[in-house]
XYZ file of C-alpha atoms in Angstrom:
137
model
C -4.797 -0.339 16.352
C -1.073 -0.515 16.860
C 1.300 -1.917 14.265
C 0.988 -5.652 13.508
C -2.423 -5.901 15.233
C -5.409 -8.012 14.212
C -9.083 -7.140 14.744
C -11.911 -9.559 13.955
C -15.577 -8.550 14.139
C -18.013 -11.351 13.265
C -21.665 -12.236 13.571
C -23.924 -9.282 14.188
C -21.097 -6.992 15.418
C -21.763 -3.299 14.979
C -19.663 -0.151 15.273
C -22.021 2.811 15.151
C -22.283 6.522 15.954
C -18.565 6.986 16.708
C -16.674 10.227 16.055
C -13.029 11.156 15.564
C -10.837 13.483 13.552
C -9.369 10.505 11.631
C -10.953 7.029 11.507
C -14.423 7.505 12.964
C -14.682 3.871 14.123
C -11.266 2.249 13.434
C -7.688 3.353 12.759
C -5.425 0.527 11.540
C -1.761 1.479 11.293
C 1.151 -0.330 9.634
C 0.753 -4.052 8.867
C -2.626 -4.469 10.598
C -5.371 -6.881 9.612
C -9.090 -6.121 10.036
C -11.903 -8.596 9.324
C -15.531 -7.455 9.370
C -17.677 -10.519 8.628
C -21.466 -10.106 8.647
C -21.012 -6.967 10.765
C -22.002 -3.352 10.394
C -20.356 0.089 10.295
C -23.131 2.655 10.659
C -23.316 6.404 11.180
C -19.641 6.916 12.062
C -18.059 10.303 11.424
C -14.533 11.625 10.877
C -14.022 15.361 10.547
C -11.097 14.632 8.208
C -10.317 11.154 6.827
C -12.053 7.774 6.988
C -15.536 8.096 8.445
C -15.662 4.377 9.172
C -12.055 3.210 8.868
C -8.640 4.772 8.216
C -5.950 2.272 7.186
C -2.271 2.852 6.505
C 0.824 1.086 5.153
C 0.551 -2.546 4.143
C -2.596 -3.241 6.150
C -5.375 -5.552 4.961
C -9.108 -4.994 5.376
C -11.548 -7.806 4.492
C -15.336 -7.536 4.373
C -16.796 -10.963 3.525
C -20.428 -11.917 4.066
C -23.519 -9.790 4.504
C -21.864 -6.751 6.074
C -23.576 -3.355 5.783
C -21.582 -0.106 5.768
C -24.130 2.711 5.770
C -24.595 6.328 6.773
C -20.911 7.098 7.415
C -19.471 10.579 6.793
C -16.040 12.216 6.414
C -14.232 14.995 4.606
C -12.676 12.250 2.387
C -13.327 8.492 2.348
C -16.687 8.214 4.102
C -16.446 4.449 4.712
C -12.796 3.540 4.056
C -9.716 5.703 3.613
C -6.924 3.460 2.293
C -3.383 4.781 2.054
C -0.004 3.325 1.038
C -0.125 -0.296 -0.130
C -3.335 -1.204 1.690
C -5.439 -4.049 0.292
C -9.206 -4.342 0.742
C -11.461 -7.220 -0.299
C -15.226 -6.624 -0.313
C -17.301 -9.758 -0.873
C -21.120 -9.691 -0.816
C -21.105 -6.554 1.372
C -23.161 -3.429 0.800
C -21.837 0.151 0.998
C -24.674 2.648 0.708
C -25.891 6.086 1.780
C -22.427 7.314 2.812
C -21.151 10.830 2.125
C -17.857 12.693 1.850
C -17.447 16.435 1.454
C -14.482 16.157 -0.933
C -13.364 12.760 -2.312
C -14.752 9.224 -2.143
C -18.373 8.993 -1.043
C -17.681 5.388 -0.041
C -13.971 4.695 -0.687
C -10.800 6.755 -0.971
C -7.763 4.856 -2.306
C -4.243 6.224 -2.608
C -1.608 3.704 -3.674
C -4.023 0.993 -2.507
C -5.888 -1.894 -4.143
C -9.457 -3.151 -3.938
C -11.301 -6.318 -4.970
C -15.087 -6.160 -5.201
C -16.661 -9.613 -5.396
C -20.469 -9.583 -5.628
C -20.617 -6.518 -3.384
C -22.776 -3.471 -3.940
C -21.735 0.183 -3.732
C -24.658 2.554 -4.285
C -26.334 5.802 -3.229
C -23.088 7.401 -1.952
C -22.085 11.014 -2.544
C -19.014 13.268 -2.686
C -17.793 16.310 -4.577
C -15.405 14.024 -6.530
C -15.916 10.253 -6.852
C -19.392 9.604 -5.479
C -18.630 5.917 -4.907
C -14.856 5.682 -5.227
C -11.910 8.053 -5.567
C -8.544 6.606 -6.563
C -5.207 8.367 -6.666
C -1.523 7.500 -6.725
C 0.248 8.947 -3.724
């Protein structure tokens, strides 16, 4: 996604079995907004960062509803790789069975913030931070 873009995936939307070096399913650059409501990110792969999603610089990622983020893989940040003032809100979503080789079996945060409201993060794996890895840039 280019700067200042908006992406909305609702209903039974699914992004699955995608591959990239960075951002297996989605790359959201500066000041982007992504909404995944009742959708699914499954079995996406990034050889480096963000198996499901890579977000950068003041972007916002919201996951309300019964979304499922499962089976994603990356070197770091198997589901979400959040960098530089990114905000993510996870409400009632489930992040499970994701894996990272290095950091953040589900989430990698660097100078980013997260709100988890009734969501579940379980059965994820990584060398450091099986569910979540947080760092200041």
